[in-house]
Structure formats: C-alpha cells, structure tokens
Tab-separated table of C-alpha atoms and ligand atoms in Angstrom:
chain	number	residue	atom	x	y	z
A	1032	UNK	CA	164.526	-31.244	81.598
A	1033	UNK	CA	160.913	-30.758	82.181
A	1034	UNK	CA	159.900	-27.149	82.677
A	1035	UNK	CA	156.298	-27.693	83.446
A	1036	UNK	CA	157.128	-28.541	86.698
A	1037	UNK	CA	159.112	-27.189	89.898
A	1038	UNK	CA	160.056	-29.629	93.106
A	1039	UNK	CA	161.029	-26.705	95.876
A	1040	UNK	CA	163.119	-28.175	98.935
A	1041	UNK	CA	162.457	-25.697	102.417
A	1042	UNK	CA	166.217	-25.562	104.306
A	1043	UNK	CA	164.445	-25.115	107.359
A	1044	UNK	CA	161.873	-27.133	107.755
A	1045	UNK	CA	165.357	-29.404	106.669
A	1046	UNK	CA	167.196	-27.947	109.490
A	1047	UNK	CA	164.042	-28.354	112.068
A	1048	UNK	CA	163.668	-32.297	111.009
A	1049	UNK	CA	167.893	-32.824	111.715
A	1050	UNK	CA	166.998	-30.732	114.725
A	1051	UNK	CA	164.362	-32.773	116.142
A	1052	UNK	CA	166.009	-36.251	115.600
A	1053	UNK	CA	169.198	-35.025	117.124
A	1054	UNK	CA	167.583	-34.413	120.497
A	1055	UNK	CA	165.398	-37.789	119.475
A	1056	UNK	CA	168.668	-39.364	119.386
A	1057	UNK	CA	171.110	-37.828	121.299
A	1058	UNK	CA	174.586	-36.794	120.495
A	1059	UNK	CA	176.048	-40.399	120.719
A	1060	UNK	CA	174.085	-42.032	117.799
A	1061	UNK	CA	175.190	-41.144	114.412
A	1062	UNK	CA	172.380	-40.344	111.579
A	1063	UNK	CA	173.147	-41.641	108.288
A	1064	UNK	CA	171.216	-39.654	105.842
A	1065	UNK	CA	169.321	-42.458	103.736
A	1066	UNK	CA	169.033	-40.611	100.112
A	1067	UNK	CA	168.582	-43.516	97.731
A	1068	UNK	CA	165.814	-43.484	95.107
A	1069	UNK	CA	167.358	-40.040	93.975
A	1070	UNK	CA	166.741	-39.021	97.653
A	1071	UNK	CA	163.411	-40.472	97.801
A	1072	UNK	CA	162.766	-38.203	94.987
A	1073	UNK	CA	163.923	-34.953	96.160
A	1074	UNK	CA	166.953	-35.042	94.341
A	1075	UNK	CA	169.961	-36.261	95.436
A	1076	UNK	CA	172.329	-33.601	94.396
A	1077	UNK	CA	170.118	-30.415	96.094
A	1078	UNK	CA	169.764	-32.876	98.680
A	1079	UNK	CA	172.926	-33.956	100.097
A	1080	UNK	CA	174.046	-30.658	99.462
A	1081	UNK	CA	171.633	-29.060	101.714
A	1082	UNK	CA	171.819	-31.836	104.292
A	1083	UNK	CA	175.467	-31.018	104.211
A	1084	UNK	CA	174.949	-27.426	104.919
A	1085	UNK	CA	172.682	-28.875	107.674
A	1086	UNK	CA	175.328	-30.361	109.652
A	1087	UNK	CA	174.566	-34.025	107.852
A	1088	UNK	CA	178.327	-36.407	107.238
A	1089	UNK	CA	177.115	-39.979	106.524
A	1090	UNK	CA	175.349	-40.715	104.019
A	1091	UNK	CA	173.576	-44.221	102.820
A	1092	UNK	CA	172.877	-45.367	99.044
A	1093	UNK	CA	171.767	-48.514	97.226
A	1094	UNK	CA	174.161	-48.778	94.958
A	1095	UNK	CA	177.190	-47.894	93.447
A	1096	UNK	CA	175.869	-45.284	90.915
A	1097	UNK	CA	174.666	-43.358	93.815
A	1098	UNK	CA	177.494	-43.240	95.734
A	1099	UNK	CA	178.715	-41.586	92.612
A	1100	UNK	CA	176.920	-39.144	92.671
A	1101	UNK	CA	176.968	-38.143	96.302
A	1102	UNK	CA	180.735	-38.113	96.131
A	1103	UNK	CA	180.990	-35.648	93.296
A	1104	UNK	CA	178.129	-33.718	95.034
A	1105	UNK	CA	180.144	-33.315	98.326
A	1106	UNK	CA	183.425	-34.230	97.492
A	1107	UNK	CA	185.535	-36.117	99.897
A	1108	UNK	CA	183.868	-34.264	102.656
A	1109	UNK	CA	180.818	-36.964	104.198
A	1110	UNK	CA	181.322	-40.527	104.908
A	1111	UNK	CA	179.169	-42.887	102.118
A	1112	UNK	CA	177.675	-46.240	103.011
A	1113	UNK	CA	176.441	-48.835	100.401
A	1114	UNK	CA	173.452	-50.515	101.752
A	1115	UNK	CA	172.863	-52.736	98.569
A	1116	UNK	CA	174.460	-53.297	95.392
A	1117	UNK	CA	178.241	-53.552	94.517
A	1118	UNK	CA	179.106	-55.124	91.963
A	1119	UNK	CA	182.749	-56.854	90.730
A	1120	UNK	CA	183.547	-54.123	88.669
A	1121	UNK	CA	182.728	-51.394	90.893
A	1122	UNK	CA	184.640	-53.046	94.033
A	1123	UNK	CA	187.757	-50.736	92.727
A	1124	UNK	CA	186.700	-47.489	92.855
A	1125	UNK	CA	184.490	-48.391	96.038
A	1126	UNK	CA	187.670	-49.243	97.930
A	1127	UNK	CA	190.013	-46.634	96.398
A	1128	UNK	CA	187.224	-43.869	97.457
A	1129	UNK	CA	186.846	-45.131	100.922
A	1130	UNK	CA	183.327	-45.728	100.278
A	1131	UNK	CA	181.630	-48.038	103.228
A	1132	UNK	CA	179.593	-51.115	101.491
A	1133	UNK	CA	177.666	-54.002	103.087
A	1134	UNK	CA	178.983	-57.473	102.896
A	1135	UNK	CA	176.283	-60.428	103.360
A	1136	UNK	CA	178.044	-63.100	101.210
A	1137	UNK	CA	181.461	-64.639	100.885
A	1138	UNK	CA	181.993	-63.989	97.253
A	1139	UNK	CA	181.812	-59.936	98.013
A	1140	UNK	CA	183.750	-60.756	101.103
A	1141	UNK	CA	186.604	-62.204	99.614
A	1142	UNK	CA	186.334	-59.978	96.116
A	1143	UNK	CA	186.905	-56.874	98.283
A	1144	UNK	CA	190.247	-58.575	100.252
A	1145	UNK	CA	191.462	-59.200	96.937
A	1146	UNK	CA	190.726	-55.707	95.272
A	1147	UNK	CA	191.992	-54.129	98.903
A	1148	UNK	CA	195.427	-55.882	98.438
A	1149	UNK	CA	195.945	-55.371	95.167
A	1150	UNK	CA	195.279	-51.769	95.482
A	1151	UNK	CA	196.815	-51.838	98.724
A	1152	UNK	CA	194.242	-50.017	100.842
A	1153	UNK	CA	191.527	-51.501	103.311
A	1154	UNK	CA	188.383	-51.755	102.598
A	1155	UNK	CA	185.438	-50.589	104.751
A	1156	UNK	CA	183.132	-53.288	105.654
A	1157	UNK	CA	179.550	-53.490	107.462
A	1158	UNK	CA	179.069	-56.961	107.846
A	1159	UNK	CA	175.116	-57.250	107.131
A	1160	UNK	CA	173.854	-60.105	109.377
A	1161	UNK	CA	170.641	-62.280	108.711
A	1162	UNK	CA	168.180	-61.511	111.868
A	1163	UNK	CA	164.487	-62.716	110.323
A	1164	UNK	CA	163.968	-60.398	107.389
A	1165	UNK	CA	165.163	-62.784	105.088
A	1166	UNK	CA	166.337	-60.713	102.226
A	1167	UNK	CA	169.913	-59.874	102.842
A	1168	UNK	CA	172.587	-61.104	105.510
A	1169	UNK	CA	175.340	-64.008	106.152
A	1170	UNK	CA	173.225	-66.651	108.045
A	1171	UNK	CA	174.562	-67.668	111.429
A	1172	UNK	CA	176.393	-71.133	110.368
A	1173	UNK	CA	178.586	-68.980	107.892
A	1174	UNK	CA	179.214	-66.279	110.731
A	1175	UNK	CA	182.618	-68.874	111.679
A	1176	UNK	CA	183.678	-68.835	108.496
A	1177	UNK	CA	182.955	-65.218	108.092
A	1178	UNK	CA	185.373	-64.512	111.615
A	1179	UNK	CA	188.319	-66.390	110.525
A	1180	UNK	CA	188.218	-64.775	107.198
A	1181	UNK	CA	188.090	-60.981	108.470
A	1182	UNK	CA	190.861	-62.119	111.067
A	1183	UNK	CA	192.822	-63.313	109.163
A	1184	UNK	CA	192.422	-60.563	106.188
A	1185	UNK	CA	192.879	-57.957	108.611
A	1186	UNK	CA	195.272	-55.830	107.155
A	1187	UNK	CA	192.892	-55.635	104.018
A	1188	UNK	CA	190.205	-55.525	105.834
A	1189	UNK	CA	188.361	-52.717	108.306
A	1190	UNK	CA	185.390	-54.113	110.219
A	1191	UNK	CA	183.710	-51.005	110.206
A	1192	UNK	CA	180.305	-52.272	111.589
A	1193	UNK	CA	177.690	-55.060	112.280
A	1194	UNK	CA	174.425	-54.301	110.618
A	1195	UNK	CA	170.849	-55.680	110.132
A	1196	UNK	CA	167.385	-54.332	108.721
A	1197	UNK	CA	163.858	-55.270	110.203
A	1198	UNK	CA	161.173	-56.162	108.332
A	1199	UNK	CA	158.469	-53.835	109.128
A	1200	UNK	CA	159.069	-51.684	112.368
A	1201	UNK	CA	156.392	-49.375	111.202
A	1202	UNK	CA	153.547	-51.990	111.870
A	1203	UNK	CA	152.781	-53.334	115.238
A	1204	UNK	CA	151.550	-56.292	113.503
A	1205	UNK	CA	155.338	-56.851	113.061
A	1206	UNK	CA	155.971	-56.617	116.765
A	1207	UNK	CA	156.880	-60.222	117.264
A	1208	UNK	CA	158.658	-60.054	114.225
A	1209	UNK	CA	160.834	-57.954	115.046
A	1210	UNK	CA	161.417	-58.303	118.590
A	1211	UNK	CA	162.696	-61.315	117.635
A	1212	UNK	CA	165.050	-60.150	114.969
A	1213	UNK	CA	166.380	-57.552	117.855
A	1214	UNK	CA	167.199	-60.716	120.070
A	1215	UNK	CA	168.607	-62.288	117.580
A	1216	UNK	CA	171.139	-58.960	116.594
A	1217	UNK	CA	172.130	-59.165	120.462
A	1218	UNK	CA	172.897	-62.978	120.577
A	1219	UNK	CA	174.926	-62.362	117.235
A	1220	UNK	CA	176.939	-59.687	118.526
A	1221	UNK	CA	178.025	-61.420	121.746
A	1222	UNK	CA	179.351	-64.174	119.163
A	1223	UNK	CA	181.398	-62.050	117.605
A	1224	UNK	CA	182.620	-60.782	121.117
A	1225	UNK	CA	183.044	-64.217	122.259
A	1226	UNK	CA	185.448	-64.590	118.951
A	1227	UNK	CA	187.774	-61.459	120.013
A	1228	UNK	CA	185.975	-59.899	117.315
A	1229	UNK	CA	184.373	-56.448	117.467
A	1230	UNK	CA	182.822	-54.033	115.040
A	1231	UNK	CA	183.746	-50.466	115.694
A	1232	UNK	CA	179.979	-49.681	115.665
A	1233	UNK	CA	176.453	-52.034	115.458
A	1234	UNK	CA	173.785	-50.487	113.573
A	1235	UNK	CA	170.327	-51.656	112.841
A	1236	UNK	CA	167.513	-48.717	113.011
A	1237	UNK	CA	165.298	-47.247	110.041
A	1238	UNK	CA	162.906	-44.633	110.774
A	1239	UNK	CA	160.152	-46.782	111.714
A	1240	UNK	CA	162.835	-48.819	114.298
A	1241	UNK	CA	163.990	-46.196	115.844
A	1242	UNK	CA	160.688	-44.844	117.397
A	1243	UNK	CA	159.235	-47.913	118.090
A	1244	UNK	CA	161.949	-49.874	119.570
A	1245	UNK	CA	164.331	-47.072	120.531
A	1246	UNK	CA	167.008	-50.076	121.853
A	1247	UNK	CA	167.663	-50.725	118.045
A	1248	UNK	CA	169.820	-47.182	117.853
A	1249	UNK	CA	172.991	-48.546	118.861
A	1250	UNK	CA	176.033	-46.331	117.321
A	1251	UNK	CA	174.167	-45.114	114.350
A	1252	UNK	CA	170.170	-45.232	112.922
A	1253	UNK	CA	170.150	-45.080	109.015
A	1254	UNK	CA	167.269	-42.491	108.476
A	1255	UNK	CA	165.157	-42.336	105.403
A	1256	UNK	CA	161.479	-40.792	105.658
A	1257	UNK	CA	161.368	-39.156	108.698
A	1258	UNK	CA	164.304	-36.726	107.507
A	1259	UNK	CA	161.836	-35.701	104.615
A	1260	UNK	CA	159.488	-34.674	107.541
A	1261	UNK	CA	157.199	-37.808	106.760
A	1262	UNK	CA	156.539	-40.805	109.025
A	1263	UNK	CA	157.082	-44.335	108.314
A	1264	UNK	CA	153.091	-44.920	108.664
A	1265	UNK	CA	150.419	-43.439	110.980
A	1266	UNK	CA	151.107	-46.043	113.739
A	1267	UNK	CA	154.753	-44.413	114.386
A	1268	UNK	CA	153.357	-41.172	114.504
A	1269	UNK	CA	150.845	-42.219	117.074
A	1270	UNK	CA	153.201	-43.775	119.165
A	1271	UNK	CA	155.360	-41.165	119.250
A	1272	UNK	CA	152.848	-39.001	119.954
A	1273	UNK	CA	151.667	-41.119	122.960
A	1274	UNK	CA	155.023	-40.901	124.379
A	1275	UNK	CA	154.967	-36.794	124.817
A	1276	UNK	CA	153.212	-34.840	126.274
A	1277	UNK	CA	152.964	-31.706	123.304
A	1278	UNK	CA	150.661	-33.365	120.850
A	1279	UNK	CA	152.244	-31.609	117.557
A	1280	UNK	CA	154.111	-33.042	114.466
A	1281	UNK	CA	157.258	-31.796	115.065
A	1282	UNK	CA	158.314	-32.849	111.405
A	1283	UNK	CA	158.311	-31.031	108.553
A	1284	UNK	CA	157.815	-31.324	104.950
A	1285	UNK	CA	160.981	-30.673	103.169
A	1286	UNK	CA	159.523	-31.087	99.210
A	1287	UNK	CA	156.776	-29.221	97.749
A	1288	UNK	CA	155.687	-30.104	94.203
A	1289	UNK	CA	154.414	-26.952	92.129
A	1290	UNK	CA	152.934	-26.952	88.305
A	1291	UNK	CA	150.693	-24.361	86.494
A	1292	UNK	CA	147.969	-24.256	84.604
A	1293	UNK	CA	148.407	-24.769	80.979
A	1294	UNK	CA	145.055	-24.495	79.457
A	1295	UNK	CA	141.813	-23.948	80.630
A	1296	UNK	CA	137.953	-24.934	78.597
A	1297	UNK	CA	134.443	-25.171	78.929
A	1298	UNK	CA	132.570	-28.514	79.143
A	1299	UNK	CA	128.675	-29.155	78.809
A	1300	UNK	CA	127.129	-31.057	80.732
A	1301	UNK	CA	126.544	-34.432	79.698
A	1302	UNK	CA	129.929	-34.206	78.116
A	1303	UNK	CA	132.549	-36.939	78.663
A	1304	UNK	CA	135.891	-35.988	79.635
A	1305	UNK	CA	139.480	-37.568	78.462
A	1306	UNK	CA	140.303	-40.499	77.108
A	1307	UNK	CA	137.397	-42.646	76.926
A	1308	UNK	CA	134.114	-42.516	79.601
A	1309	UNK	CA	135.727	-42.661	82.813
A	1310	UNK	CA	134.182	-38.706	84.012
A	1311	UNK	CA	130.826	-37.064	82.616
A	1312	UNK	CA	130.396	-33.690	83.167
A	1313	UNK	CA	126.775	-33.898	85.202
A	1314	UNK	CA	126.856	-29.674	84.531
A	1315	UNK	CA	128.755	-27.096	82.401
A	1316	UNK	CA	132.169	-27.318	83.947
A	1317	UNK	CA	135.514	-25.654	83.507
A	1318	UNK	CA	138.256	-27.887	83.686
A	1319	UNK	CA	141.947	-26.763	83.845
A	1320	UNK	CA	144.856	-28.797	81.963
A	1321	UNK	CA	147.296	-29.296	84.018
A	1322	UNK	CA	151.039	-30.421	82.197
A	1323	UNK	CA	152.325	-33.373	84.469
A	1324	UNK	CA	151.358	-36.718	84.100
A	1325	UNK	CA	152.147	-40.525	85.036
A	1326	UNK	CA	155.195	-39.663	83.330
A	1327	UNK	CA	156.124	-37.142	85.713
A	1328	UNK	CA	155.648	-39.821	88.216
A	1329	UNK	CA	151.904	-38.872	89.178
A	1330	UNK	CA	150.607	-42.292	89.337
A	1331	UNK	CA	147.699	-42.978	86.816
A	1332	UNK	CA	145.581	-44.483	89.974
A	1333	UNK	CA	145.396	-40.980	91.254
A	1334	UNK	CA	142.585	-40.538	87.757
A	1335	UNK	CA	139.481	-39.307	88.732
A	1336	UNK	CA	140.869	-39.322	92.504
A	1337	UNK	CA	144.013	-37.142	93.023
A	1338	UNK	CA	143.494	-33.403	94.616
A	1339	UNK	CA	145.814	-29.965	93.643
A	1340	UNK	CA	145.634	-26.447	95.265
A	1341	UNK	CA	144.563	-23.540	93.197
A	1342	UNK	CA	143.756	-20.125	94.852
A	1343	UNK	CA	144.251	-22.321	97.403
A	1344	UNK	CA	141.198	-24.281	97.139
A	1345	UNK	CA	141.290	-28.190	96.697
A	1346	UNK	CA	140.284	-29.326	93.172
A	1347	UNK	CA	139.668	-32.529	91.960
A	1348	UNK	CA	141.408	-34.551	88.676
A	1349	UNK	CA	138.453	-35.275	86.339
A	1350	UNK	CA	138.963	-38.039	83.860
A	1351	UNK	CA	142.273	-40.326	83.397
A	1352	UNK	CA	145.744	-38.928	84.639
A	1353	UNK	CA	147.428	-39.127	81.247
A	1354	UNK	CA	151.398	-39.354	80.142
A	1355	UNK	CA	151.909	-35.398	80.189
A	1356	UNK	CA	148.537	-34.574	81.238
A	1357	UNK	CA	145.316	-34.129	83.406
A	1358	UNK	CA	142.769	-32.125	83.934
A	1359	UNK	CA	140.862	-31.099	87.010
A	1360	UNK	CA	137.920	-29.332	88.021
A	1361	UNK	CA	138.357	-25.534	88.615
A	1362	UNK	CA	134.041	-25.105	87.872
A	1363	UNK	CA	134.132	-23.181	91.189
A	1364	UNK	CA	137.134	-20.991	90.955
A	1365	UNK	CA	135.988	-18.683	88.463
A	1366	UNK	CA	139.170	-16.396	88.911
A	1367	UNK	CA	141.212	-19.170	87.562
A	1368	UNK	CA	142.936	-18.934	84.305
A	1369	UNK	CA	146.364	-19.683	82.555
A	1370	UNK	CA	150.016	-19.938	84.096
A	1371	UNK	CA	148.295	-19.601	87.815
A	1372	UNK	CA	149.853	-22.285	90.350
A	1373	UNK	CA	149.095	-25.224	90.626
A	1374	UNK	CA	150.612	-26.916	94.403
A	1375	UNK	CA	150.397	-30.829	93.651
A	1376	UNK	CA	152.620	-31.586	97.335
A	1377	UNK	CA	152.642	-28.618	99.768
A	1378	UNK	CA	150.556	-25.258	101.141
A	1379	UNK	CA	148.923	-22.824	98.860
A	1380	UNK	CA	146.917	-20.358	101.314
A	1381	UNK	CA	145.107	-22.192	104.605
A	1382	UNK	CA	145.111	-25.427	102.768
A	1383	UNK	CA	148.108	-28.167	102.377
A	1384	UNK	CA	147.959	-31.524	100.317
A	1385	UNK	CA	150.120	-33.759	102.417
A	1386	UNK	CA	152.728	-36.506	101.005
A	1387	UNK	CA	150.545	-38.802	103.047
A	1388	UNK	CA	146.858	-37.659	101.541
A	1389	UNK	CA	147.948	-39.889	98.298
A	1390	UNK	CA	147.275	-42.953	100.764
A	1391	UNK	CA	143.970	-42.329	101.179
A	1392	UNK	CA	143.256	-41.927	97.345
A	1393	UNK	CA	145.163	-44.217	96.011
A	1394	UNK	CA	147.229	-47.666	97.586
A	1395	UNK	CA	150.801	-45.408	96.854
A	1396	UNK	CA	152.537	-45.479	100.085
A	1397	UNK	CA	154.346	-42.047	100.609
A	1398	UNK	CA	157.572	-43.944	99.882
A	1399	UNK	CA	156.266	-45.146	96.696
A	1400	UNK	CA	155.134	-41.656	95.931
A	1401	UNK	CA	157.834	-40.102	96.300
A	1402	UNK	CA	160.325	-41.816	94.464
A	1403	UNK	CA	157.969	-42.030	91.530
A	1404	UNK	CA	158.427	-38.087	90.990
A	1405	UNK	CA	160.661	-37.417	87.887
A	1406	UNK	CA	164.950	-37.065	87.956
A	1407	UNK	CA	163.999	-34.221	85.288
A	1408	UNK	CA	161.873	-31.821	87.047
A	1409	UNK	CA	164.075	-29.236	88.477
A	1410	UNK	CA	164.762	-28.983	91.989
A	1411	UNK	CA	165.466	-25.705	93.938
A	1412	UNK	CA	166.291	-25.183	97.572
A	1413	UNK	CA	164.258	-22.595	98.934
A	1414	UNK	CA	164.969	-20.301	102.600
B	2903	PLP	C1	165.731	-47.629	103.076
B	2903	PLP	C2	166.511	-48.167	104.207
B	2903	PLP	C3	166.555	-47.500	105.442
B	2903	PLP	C4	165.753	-46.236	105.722
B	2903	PLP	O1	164.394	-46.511	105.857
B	2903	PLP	P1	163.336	-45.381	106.327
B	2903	PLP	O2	162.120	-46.152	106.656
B	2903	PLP	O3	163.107	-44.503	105.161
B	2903	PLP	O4	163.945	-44.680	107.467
B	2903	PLP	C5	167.367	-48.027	106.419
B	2903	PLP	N1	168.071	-49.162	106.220
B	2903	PLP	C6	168.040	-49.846	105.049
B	2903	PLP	C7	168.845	-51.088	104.890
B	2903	PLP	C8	167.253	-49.376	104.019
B	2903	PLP	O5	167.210	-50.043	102.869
C-alpha cells in the first residue's frame, strides 16, 4: 500500500450527483452504477459501498473479476451486470451468482444454455445488439438465429434486456452517428416484437447519451462519469446547461487526491532541475518534492506542466514527473515546508484543481485520468 498518498471520496457531493440524475431521469429509468476501471479509479470497494448507502442497486463491470469484487463488497444485496468480458471458465459462477452478462455472439450464447442446464438455473442475458459502433453486438442477419435459439432455450434462458452502446454521444460531431445507431436500436426492437419476442427492459444510454439524446433512456441508462460529478466532455455540459434556466454545475466531485510534501531545497539560478535539462532554474528557487509519480498514475506528460495546491496557492511541476517523484515550484510560498498538503484533485482554500484541468495540460481525458490513479493508494470516504 502506498502511504504517500490519500484518495478521499465526499458522501455528499455522492448523494447530491444520485440526487440530481434521479430527477434528470425520473423514477421509471433505472441507473446502473458503471464502476469498472476500479470505479474509474475511486476504488471500487469504498465505492459501491457508498453508492449502496446512497440508495444505488445495479451495478455494471467489465469483466468477471470485477463482478467479484462488487459481490463480496455488497453481498447478494445489488443486481451486477457484465458489460464485457466472460469468459468459459467463469460462465459457472456468473450463472450460479445471478450475475447479468452481455451476450453479442453465439458461442457465449449457447456456452451459457449449456452451463444454465447443467447447473440447472437460468441465466441472465442482455442481448448486446450491433447499432453502428462496431465493436461489440450480434449483427442483424444473426438476430433470426439468435430468436429461435433464446425461444427455444427458454427455460435456461432469461432475456433480461436488449442493449447497445453509441460511439461518441459526447461529441456533436457524432450526431449523425449516432442518430443513426438510435434508429437502428428502434427498428431492431420492433423485430424482436414482430418475433413474439420481448426483453423485459431495452437499454442503451451512457452519460454522454443520456443528455444529449434523452430518447436513448429507455428502462435503464448505464452511468459512468457523470456519477463521479464529471461530464462526458464540455459539449454535454453546455448543452445541458442551455436547456435550464439556473446556469450552475449541479455535479459534484466525489474524489479528491491529497499528498504531502516530502522534502523541500534550494536551487540557484542557472541550475537544471531533474533528470536531465528539461527545467532551468532562471532564479534561486525552492522546489518541493513531492512523493507520487507516473507510478502512482500521474501521467509523465503532466512534466513541467501539471499544477498542485499548497496553502492553497497553485504551483507548478518543474522538471520530469518521475516513477515516485516530482518536484514543483513553491519559490513563492515561503511558509511552505515538510509534511504540509499537497491537493493534486480537489479544493485547498479559494482554489480547486478540477479532474478536467488535466485536459488542458496534457491530451489525458478525465476518463483516462482517472483510471490511471493507483489500486494501492488508500481510499477513505469522507462526510
Ligand atoms: C463505460 C460504459 C458506460 C458508461 O459510460 P460513461 O460515459 O462513463 O457514462 C456505459 N455503457 C458501456 C457499454 C460502457 O462500456
């Protein structure tokens, strides 16, 4: 575990993000909790647990591993959705565990009827359907095939839901895109119809999705960032905003991302700093070691770039972000000194570094970001 470093999750601004996407949402449309990448890196233990304290029952992972982890976490208490991987092996425990997976080919298809009847329990299928995105999804000649089969396999089978993904609600560039792909997820589901066939629920929506082209809600919206109190990009947040009338974020940031200062030296000027000649000190400076580096998950392209709070002024990394290390400018903070915070994500006084900020210092998407940050830092729910 890596005690240089302290990821703090806020309950309520947890509790205000659920809050506002309920009333987004209304109390038809179920929210599936998206926590894959270890809860885009804000834990996924502290996470779900908090989220279940929040009112939070359906949860969405990758992979099998995950779903691991969140049942442990929570018990038998939440629903858990597979989005991604299952592999042969794992098909067992999925189906004795009633854990929901995503079927877009015929080899998982009929693996899971045969693990279901040899265990003698159904399985719980979301039929992923190929709309445009091109990644995952049965394509619409195998959608026959696909209807007889789950027919016919019916007391092995529960078709739990019709699903799809878009690729790239967040950008308007993708409007076309995935306009289409919407079509496309209504002409697929009145097939099914037409076939006597009917999911109990249709589900489609990602953040981005869900603001943009509110018709993509359906039952349920699978919701990643904007539970973390970040939006999918800036374009979402604009068009929300141009949709209301109160012109405020009413998001959140759930993670903050705290460090201190390990050491602390003088530096002439004309001195370089770090590995090699990448910063030189144009005056006597005072630079600040900081322990957390690109092994930490703070990405090397942040060198010479990135920003952290202390005394709750902005400083500035100096020189190359190392493995365990960097160091940044405290010249002006003359108070400053060992073991005082360091706020790398979050509020230290008036000022706040921003999950988003990285963007404009580096190409890391907050995603990206995010899920970069460490399994071993500690995480701590805080209020
Ligand atoms: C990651 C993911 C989501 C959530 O995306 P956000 O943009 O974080 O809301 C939804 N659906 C699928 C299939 C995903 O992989």
């Amino acid at each position: 575990m890596h005690t240089n470093s302290l990821i703090e999750l806020d309950r309520s601004a947890y509790q205000n993000n659920i809050g506002f996407l309920k009333k987004t949402f209304g109390k038809k449309v179920i929210i599936s909790s998206v926590v894959k990448g270890n809860a885009y890196g804000h834990g996924v233990q502290e996470f779900v647990s908090m989220a279940f304290e929040c009112g939070v029952k359906h949860f969405s992972v990758f992979d099998v591993q995950e779903a691991k982890v969140v049942k442990t976490t929570l018990t038998n208490k939440a629903t858990i959705m597979v989005m991604g991987l299952v592999q042969d092996e794992d098909l067992e425990w999925v189906i004795q565990n009633d854990v929901e997976f995503f079927v877009f080919d015929k080899s998982r298809l009929t693996n899971a009827m045969k693990v279901a009847k040899k265990l003698d329990r159904k399985a719980i299928l979301h039929i992923e359907v190929e709309t445009g995105m091109n990644r995952t999804g049965f394509d619409k000649k195998e959608l026959n095939a696909v209807i007889t089969y789950l027919k016919k396999e019916e007391q092995h089978l529960t078709f739990k839901g019709l699903c799809t993904h878009y690729a790239g609600a967040e950008s308007i560039a993708n409007y076309y895109r995935v306009d289409q792909q919407i079509k496309k997820f209504e002409e697929i589901y009145a097939f099914f119809c037409k076939n006597n066939l009917k999911p109990q629920i249709r589900h489609s929506a990602c953040s981005a999705a869900s603001i943009m082209f509110p018709q993509t809600r359906m039952d349920m919206v699978r919701i990643g960032i904007m539970q973390y109190g970040l939006w999918p990009s800036p374009e979402v947040f604009v068009t929300y905003l141009n949709s209301k009338k109160n012109k405020t974020d009413p998001l959140q940031r759930v993670i903050t991302w705290k460090s201190a200062i390990m050491s602390v030296k003088k530096v002439n000027s004309g001195e370089f700093i770090g590995y090699g000649t990448s910063f030189m000190a144009k005056r006597k400076m005072t630079i600040a070691t900081i322990p957390i580096g690109y092994c930490h998950g703070y990405s090397r392209s942040l060198s010479n770039q990135g920003r952290v709070l202390i005394h709750g002024q902005r400083c500035v990394v100096v020189g190359s972000v190392n493995m365990n290390m960097m160091t940044v400018d405290i010249t002006d903070l003359e108070m400053a000194k060992k073991e005082d915070e360091v706020v790398l994500i979050g509020t230290q006084k008036e000022l706040s570094i921003s999950v988003a900020s990285f963007s404009d210092f580096s190409d890391q998407l907050n995603y990206e970001l995010l899920t970069r940050i460490s399994k071993a830092i500690p995480r701590k729910i805080i209020k």
